[in-house]
Amino acid sequence: MTQAPLTQFPPTRDAAYARLAAVNPAAYACTRNALDGAVTRLSPYLTHGLLSLREVYDAVNARHPLDAKHKFVFELGWRAYWHHVWEHLGDGIHQSLHAGLLSDDAYQREVPTDVLEARTGIPTIDLAVRELYTTGYLHNHARMWLASYVVHLCKVHWHAGAQWMLGHLLDGDVASNHLSWQWVAGTGSSKPYLFNADNVAKYAPAQWHSPGTAIDTSYEALDHIARDAAVQLSPIELRANAASVRANSGVAQPALHNTPPGAEWCAPDGTLVAGRDVLLLHPWSIGDVPPNAQADVLVIGIGLPPCHAQTPWGTLRWRFVTEGLQVQITQPTHLWWGDVAQVAQALQAARSVTWQANPHVDGAMAAVQTFWTSTGHGPLAKPYQQSPLFAPVDKHCHSFSEWWRKTHLINL
């Protein structure tokens, strides 16, 4: 299966700013639920540090003054809220936040092959999977449909589905992705998210419509299926449209990689950094050179295996990160891939080392710091923080509405 080029999401600041300049919050609020609506498609740039929530809000608000309760602001808030939950629960977000419709052992731990290969015979599902693989992106409504189908009709545990989707998304943020799957599953919300063919017909183009398939039924019937551990829609023979499924050749799932598949990355080289001020750009800060960085600072792209051991990526996402870092660094030899000890040893001769704090890398960088100090060095420079948009909330909030009442926009 040929993957699309990165023309849809060029990994550059210029491309991010161009997309940001096109945001129309009024149109977004009115049409965001439709697959062809005025969604922003900013998420890959937010996840990988080419934009921040602060930059997005400030740029849009400057052109279209936003009330704090505008739908666009709420959506920025959801991203901040998911990170609030991650900050308080850490790896706990990989566990169900509370009991769902069924016990955890009622769910499979692998996504069915017909879903992975986009041959369920249900256009809504098969088109979503194909788009995920070819572009690395899905409209949020399509993500919800796909997640709901996998969890409630195929009886797959939400975490298995979340890990699968995370590997293929250019914007795959652990907090946003996994907690959204929990919201759909009903383990992170008060009720499960269900959808049917009528819902798809309301919000999707004609080719996505799925009359006469397993999702062409009432919400009451879907709720019954979701709550009955004995009922699932796999294997194919259980589906009403089995003949059309067998006629669908499907697609191959793109391979996932724990290490960069290209030759652009190399082992850490300490000879580069001797006596230099070093700025490390990691995969979640590929465009985020701080404004106060000195002109002679040495910029190095860095990848650490612990950050990818549990969440391998597809080739498309690795390309996005690699090409995005090369734009900033200009020299491929300044892309380092190495374990904690290798990175710490290579940085020993540096005058100073800075990087952007991010929960995807904080654990691995803390290990680098520990190794650094164990060899007799002082602590590495404290990582810098992005300028926040929402005020931090110290107490863990169990719902978005609770968090929203406690936070507020920070006016700069």
Coordinates of C-alpha atoms in Angstrom, one line a residue:
M1 CA 0.0 0.0 0.0
T2 CA 1.5 3.3 -1.1
Q3 CA 1.5 6.0 1.7
A4 CA 0.7 9.6 0.8
P5 CA 3.5 12.1 0.8
L6 CA 3.7 14.6 3.6
T7 CA 2.2 17.4 1.4
Q8 CA -1.0 17.3 3.6
F9 CA 1.0 18.0 6.7
P10 CA 4.4 19.4 5.8
P11 CA 6.5 19.3 9.1
T12 CA 7.5 23.0 9.1
R13 CA 6.7 26.1 11.1
D14 CA 5.6 27.8 7.9
A15 CA 3.1 25.1 7.1
A16 CA 1.8 25.2 10.7
Y17 CA 1.4 29.0 10.6
A18 CA -0.3 28.8 7.2
R19 CA -2.8 26.4 8.6
L20 CA -3.3 28.5 11.7
A21 CA -3.9 31.6 9.6
A22 CA -6.8 29.8 7.9
V23 CA -8.7 29.0 11.1
N24 CA -12.2 30.4 11.2
P25 CA -13.6 29.8 14.7
A26 CA -17.2 30.7 13.7
A27 CA -17.2 28.1 10.9
Y28 CA -15.4 25.6 13.2
A29 CA -18.1 25.9 15.9
C30 CA -20.9 25.4 13.3
T31 CA -19.4 22.6 11.2
R32 CA -16.8 20.8 13.3
N33 CA -18.8 17.6 13.6
A34 CA -19.0 17.1 9.9
L35 CA -16.2 15.2 8.2
D36 CA -16.0 18.0 5.5
G37 CA -16.5 20.7 8.1
A38 CA -14.1 23.6 9.0
V39 CA -11.8 21.7 11.3
T40 CA -8.4 23.1 11.9
R41 CA -6.1 20.1 11.4
L42 CA -3.6 21.7 13.7
S43 CA -3.2 18.6 15.9
P44 CA 0.0 17.2 14.3
Y45 CA 1.7 20.6 14.8
L46 CA 0.5 20.8 18.4
T47 CA 1.6 17.3 19.3
H48 CA 5.1 17.7 17.9
G49 CA 5.8 21.2 19.1
L50 CA 5.5 23.2 16.0
L51 CA 2.7 25.1 17.7
S52 CA 1.6 25.6 21.3
L53 CA -1.9 26.1 22.6
R54 CA -0.8 29.6 23.6
E55 CA 0.3 30.4 20.0
V56 CA -2.9 29.0 18.5
Y57 CA -5.2 30.9 20.9
D58 CA -3.3 34.2 20.5
A59 CA -3.2 34.0 16.7
V60 CA -6.9 33.2 16.3
N61 CA -8.0 35.6 19.0
A62 CA -6.1 38.5 17.3
R63 CA -8.1 38.0 14.1
H64 CA -11.4 36.8 15.6
P65 CA -11.8 37.9 19.2
L66 CA -12.9 34.8 21.2
D67 CA -15.2 34.7 24.2
A68 CA -13.8 32.4 26.9
K69 CA -16.8 30.1 26.4
H70 CA -16.4 29.8 22.6
K71 CA -16.4 26.3 21.3
F72 CA -12.9 26.7 19.8
V73 CA -11.6 27.6 23.3
F74 CA -13.4 24.6 24.8
E75 CA -11.6 22.3 22.3
L76 CA -8.2 23.8 23.2
G77 CA -9.3 23.2 26.8
W78 CA -9.9 19.5 26.2
R79 CA -6.3 19.0 25.1
A80 CA -5.1 20.8 28.2
Y81 CA -7.5 18.8 30.4
W82 CA -6.2 15.5 29.1
H83 CA -2.7 16.5 30.0
H84 CA -4.0 17.6 33.4
V85 CA -5.2 14.1 34.0
W86 CA -2.0 12.6 32.7
E87 CA 0.0 14.8 35.0
H88 CA -1.9 13.5 38.0
L89 CA -2.2 9.9 37.0
G90 CA 0.9 9.2 35.1
D91 CA 0.9 5.7 33.7
G92 CA -2.4 5.2 35.4
I93 CA -4.0 6.5 32.2
H94 CA -3.1 3.1 30.6
Q95 CA -5.6 1.6 33.1
S96 CA -9.4 2.0 33.1
L97 CA -10.2 5.1 35.2
H98 CA -13.3 3.3 36.5
A99 CA -15.4 0.3 35.6
G100 CA -16.9 0.2 32.2
L101 CA -19.9 -1.7 30.8
L102 CA -18.2 -5.0 31.1
S103 CA -15.3 -6.4 33.1
D104 CA -11.9 -6.0 31.5
D105 CA -11.6 -9.8 30.9
A106 CA -14.7 -9.6 28.7
Y107 CA -12.7 -7.8 26.0
Q108 CA -10.2 -9.2 23.5
R109 CA -6.7 -7.8 23.6
E110 CA -6.1 -7.7 19.9
V111 CA -7.9 -5.7 17.2
P112 CA -9.6 -8.1 14.7
T113 CA -7.8 -8.7 11.4
D114 CA -10.7 -7.5 9.3
V115 CA -10.6 -4.1 11.1
L116 CA -6.8 -3.9 10.7
E117 CA -7.1 -4.7 7.0
A118 CA -10.1 -2.5 6.4
R119 CA -12.3 -5.3 5.1
T120 CA -15.2 -5.3 7.6
G121 CA -17.6 -4.5 4.7
I122 CA -18.8 -1.4 6.7
P123 CA -17.8 1.7 4.6
T124 CA -17.6 3.9 7.7
I125 CA -15.0 1.6 9.3
D126 CA -13.1 0.6 6.3
L127 CA -12.7 4.1 5.0
A128 CA -11.6 5.4 8.4
V129 CA -8.9 2.7 8.6
R130 CA -7.7 3.4 5.1
E131 CA -7.5 7.1 5.8
L132 CA -5.7 6.5 9.0
Y133 CA -3.0 4.4 7.2
T134 CA -2.6 6.7 4.2
T135 CA -2.6 10.1 5.8
G136 CA -1.8 9.6 9.5
Y137 CA -4.9 11.6 10.4
L138 CA -8.6 11.2 11.1
H139 CA -11.4 13.6 11.8
N140 CA -12.3 13.4 15.4
H141 CA -15.8 12.1 14.6
A142 CA -14.3 9.3 12.5
R143 CA -12.0 8.4 15.4
M144 CA -15.0 8.1 17.7
W145 CA -16.9 5.9 15.3
L146 CA -13.9 3.7 14.8
A147 CA -13.2 3.4 18.5
S148 CA -16.9 2.8 19.4
Y149 CA -17.1 0.0 16.8
V150 CA -13.9 -1.7 18.0
V151 CA -14.8 -1.5 21.7
H152 CA -18.5 -2.0 21.8
L153 CA -19.3 -4.1 18.8
C154 CA -16.1 -6.1 18.4
K155 CA -15.5 -6.3 22.2
V156 CA -11.9 -5.2 22.0
H157 CA -10.4 -3.7 25.1
W158 CA -10.0 0.1 24.7
H159 CA -6.3 0.0 25.5
A160 CA -5.6 -2.4 22.6
G161 CA -7.5 -0.1 20.2
A162 CA -5.8 3.0 21.6
Q163 CA -2.3 1.6 21.2
W164 CA -3.1 0.6 17.6
M165 CA -4.4 4.0 16.6
L166 CA -1.6 5.8 18.4
G167 CA 1.0 4.1 16.3
H168 CA -0.5 5.4 13.0
L169 CA -1.5 8.9 14.0
L170 CA 0.7 11.9 13.2
D171 CA -0.8 13.7 16.1
G172 CA -0.7 10.7 18.4
D173 CA -0.6 12.3 21.9
V174 CA -0.8 9.6 24.6
A175 CA -3.1 11.6 26.9
S176 CA -5.5 12.9 24.2
N177 CA -5.6 9.5 22.4
H178 CA -5.9 7.1 25.4
L179 CA -8.3 9.2 27.4
S180 CA -10.5 9.8 24.4
W181 CA -10.7 6.0 23.9
Q182 CA -11.6 5.7 27.6
W183 CA -14.3 8.4 27.0
V184 CA -15.8 6.3 24.2
A185 CA -15.5 3.1 26.1
G186 CA -17.3 4.5 29.2
T187 CA -14.3 3.9 31.5
G188 CA -13.5 7.6 31.5
S189 CA -17.0 9.0 31.2
S190 CA -20.5 8.5 32.6
K191 CA -21.8 6.6 29.6
P192 CA -20.4 4.8 26.5
Y193 CA -20.3 6.6 23.2
L194 CA -22.4 4.7 20.6
F195 CA -23.2 5.6 17.0
N196 CA -25.2 4.2 14.1
A197 CA -25.6 4.5 10.4
D198 CA -28.0 7.4 10.7
N199 CA -25.4 9.4 12.6
V200 CA -22.8 8.7 9.9
A201 CA -25.3 9.8 7.2
K202 CA -25.8 13.1 9.1
Y203 CA -22.1 14.0 9.3
A204 CA -20.2 12.2 6.6
P205 CA -20.1 12.2 2.7
A206 CA -22.1 9.6 0.8
Q207 CA -19.2 7.2 0.4
W208 CA -19.1 6.8 4.2
H209 CA -22.8 5.9 4.5
S210 CA -23.4 2.4 5.7
P211 CA -27.0 1.3 5.2
G212 CA -27.8 -2.4 5.6
T213 CA -24.7 -3.1 7.7
A214 CA -24.2 -4.0 11.3
I215 CA -24.3 -0.4 12.4
D216 CA -27.6 0.2 10.7
T217 CA -29.7 -0.3 13.8
S218 CA -31.2 1.5 16.7
Y219 CA -29.2 2.9 19.7
E220 CA -31.2 0.6 21.9
A221 CA -29.9 -2.4 20.0
L222 CA -26.4 -1.1 20.0
D223 CA -26.5 -0.5 23.7
H224 CA -27.7 -4.1 24.2
I225 CA -24.8 -5.5 22.1
A226 CA -22.3 -3.3 24.1
R227 CA -23.6 -4.6 27.4
D228 CA -23.7 -8.3 26.4
A229 CA -20.3 -10.0 26.7
A230 CA -21.5 -12.9 24.6
V231 CA -22.3 -10.8 21.6
Q232 CA -19.6 -9.5 19.2
L233 CA -19.3 -8.8 15.5
S234 CA -16.2 -10.8 14.8
P235 CA -15.5 -13.1 13.1
I236 CA -16.8 -12.0 9.7
E237 CA -19.4 -14.7 9.4
L238 CA -21.4 -13.2 12.2
R239 CA -22.0 -10.0 10.1
A240 CA -25.1 -9.6 7.9
N241 CA -22.9 -8.4 5.1
A242 CA -20.5 -11.3 5.1
A243 CA -20.6 -11.7 1.3
S244 CA -19.5 -8.1 0.6
V245 CA -16.7 -8.5 3.2
R246 CA -15.3 -11.6 1.5
A247 CA -15.3 -9.6 -1.8
N248 CA -13.3 -6.8 -0.2
S249 CA -9.5 -7.4 -0.7
G250 CA -8.7 -5.0 2.1
V251 CA -5.3 -3.3 2.8
A252 CA -2.1 -4.2 4.6
Q253 CA -1.5 -2.6 7.9
P254 CA 1.7 -0.4 7.6
A255 CA 4.5 -1.7 9.8
L256 CA 5.2 0.0 13.1
H257 CA 8.8 0.7 14.3
N258 CA 10.3 1.2 17.7
T259 CA 13.4 2.8 16.1
P260 CA 13.6 5.3 13.2
P261 CA 13.5 3.3 10.0
G262 CA 15.6 5.7 8.0
A263 CA 19.4 6.1 7.9
E264 CA 19.3 9.8 8.9
W265 CA 19.8 9.0 12.6
C266 CA 23.2 8.2 14.1
A267 CA 24.8 7.3 17.4
P268 CA 25.5 10.2 19.8
D269 CA 28.8 11.9 19.1
G270 CA 30.4 13.8 22.0
T271 CA 33.0 15.5 19.8
L272 CA 30.3 17.8 18.4
V273 CA 29.4 19.3 21.8
A274 CA 32.7 20.1 23.5
G275 CA 32.4 23.5 25.1
R276 CA 29.2 24.3 23.3
D277 CA 25.7 25.4 24.5
V278 CA 23.4 22.6 23.3
L279 CA 19.7 22.7 22.6
L280 CA 18.1 19.3 22.3
L281 CA 15.0 19.0 20.1
H282 CA 13.0 15.8 20.7
P283 CA 10.1 14.4 18.7
W284 CA 7.6 16.4 20.7
S285 CA 9.5 19.7 20.2
I286 CA 10.7 19.5 16.6
G287 CA 10.1 23.2 15.8
D288 CA 10.4 24.8 19.2
V289 CA 13.6 26.7 19.3
P290 CA 13.1 29.1 22.3
P291 CA 13.2 32.8 21.4
N292 CA 16.1 33.5 23.8
A293 CA 18.4 30.8 22.3
Q294 CA 21.8 32.2 21.4
A295 CA 22.8 32.4 17.8
D296 CA 25.7 30.0 18.3
V297 CA 23.7 27.3 20.2
L298 CA 24.3 23.8 18.8
V299 CA 20.9 22.3 18.0
I300 CA 20.7 18.5 18.1
G301 CA 17.7 16.3 17.4
I302 CA 17.4 13.5 19.9
G303 CA 15.5 10.2 20.1
L304 CA 15.5 8.0 23.1
P305 CA 14.4 4.3 22.9
P306 CA 12.4 4.4 26.2
C307 CA 10.1 6.9 24.7
H308 CA 9.1 4.5 21.9
A309 CA 9.4 1.0 23.5
Q310 CA 5.7 0.8 24.2
T311 CA 4.4 3.0 21.4
P312 CA 6.0 2.1 18.0
W313 CA 5.2 4.5 15.1
G314 CA 4.4 4.0 11.5
T315 CA 6.9 5.1 8.8
L316 CA 4.7 8.2 8.0
R317 CA 5.1 9.6 11.5
W318 CA 8.8 8.8 11.7
R319 CA 9.1 10.8 8.4
F320 CA 7.2 13.7 9.8
V321 CA 9.5 13.9 12.9
T322 CA 12.7 13.2 11.0
E323 CA 12.0 15.8 8.2
G324 CA 10.8 18.3 10.8
L325 CA 14.0 18.0 12.8
Q326 CA 16.1 18.3 9.7
V327 CA 14.5 21.6 8.8
Q328 CA 15.6 23.0 12.1
I329 CA 19.0 21.3 12.3
T330 CA 20.1 21.3 8.6
Q331 CA 22.7 18.6 9.2
P332 CA 21.4 15.0 9.3
T333 CA 24.5 14.0 11.4
H334 CA 22.9 16.0 14.2
L335 CA 20.1 13.6 14.7
W336 CA 21.0 11.3 17.6
W337 CA 19.4 8.0 18.4
G338 CA 20.8 6.4 21.5
D339 CA 20.1 4.9 24.9
V340 CA 20.2 6.9 28.2
A341 CA 23.9 6.2 28.9
Q342 CA 25.1 7.0 25.3
V343 CA 23.3 10.3 25.3
A344 CA 24.5 11.3 28.8
Q345 CA 28.1 10.4 28.0
A346 CA 28.0 12.3 24.7
L347 CA 26.8 15.4 26.5
Q348 CA 29.5 15.4 29.2
A349 CA 31.7 17.9 27.4
A350 CA 28.9 20.4 26.7
R351 CA 28.9 23.8 28.4
S352 CA 25.1 23.7 28.9
V353 CA 22.2 21.6 27.8
T354 CA 18.6 22.7 27.5
W355 CA 15.4 21.1 26.1
Q356 CA 11.7 21.5 26.3
A357 CA 9.8 19.7 29.0
N358 CA 7.2 17.3 27.7
P359 CA 5.5 14.4 29.4
H360 CA 6.4 12.1 26.5
V361 CA 10.1 12.5 27.2
D362 CA 10.3 13.7 30.8
G363 CA 10.9 10.2 32.2
A364 CA 13.7 9.4 29.8
M365 CA 15.4 12.8 30.2
A366 CA 15.2 12.3 34.0
A367 CA 17.2 9.1 33.5
V368 CA 19.7 11.0 31.4
Q369 CA 20.1 13.5 34.2
T370 CA 20.6 10.8 36.8
F371 CA 23.3 9.1 34.7
W372 CA 24.9 12.5 34.1
T373 CA 25.1 13.3 37.8
S374 CA 26.3 9.8 38.7
T375 CA 29.4 10.5 36.6
G376 CA 30.4 13.4 38.8
H377 CA 28.8 16.3 36.8
G378 CA 26.4 18.9 38.2
P379 CA 22.8 18.7 37.2
L380 CA 21.8 19.4 33.6
A381 CA 20.1 22.7 33.0
K382 CA 16.4 22.7 34.0
P383 CA 14.2 22.1 30.9
Y384 CA 12.2 25.1 29.8
Q385 CA 8.4 25.1 29.7
Q386 CA 6.0 26.3 27.0
S387 CA 4.0 29.4 27.9
P388 CA 0.7 28.0 29.2
L389 CA -2.7 29.0 28.0
F390 CA -4.8 27.7 30.9
A391 CA -4.0 28.2 34.6
P392 CA -2.8 25.0 36.3
V393 CA -5.2 23.2 38.6
D394 CA -3.4 21.5 41.5
K395 CA -6.2 19.1 42.4
H396 CA -7.0 16.2 40.1
C397 CA -10.3 16.9 38.4
H398 CA -12.3 13.8 37.4
S399 CA -14.3 15.6 34.7
F400 CA -13.7 18.3 32.2
S401 CA -16.5 20.4 33.7
E402 CA -14.9 20.3 37.1
W403 CA -11.5 21.3 35.6
W404 CA -13.1 24.0 33.5
R405 CA -14.7 25.6 36.6
K406 CA -11.3 25.7 38.3
T407 CA -9.1 26.9 35.5
H408 CA -9.0 30.1 33.5
L409 CA -7.3 31.6 30.5
I410 CA -4.0 33.2 31.3
N411 CA -3.8 36.7 29.9
L412 CA -0.3 37.7 28.8

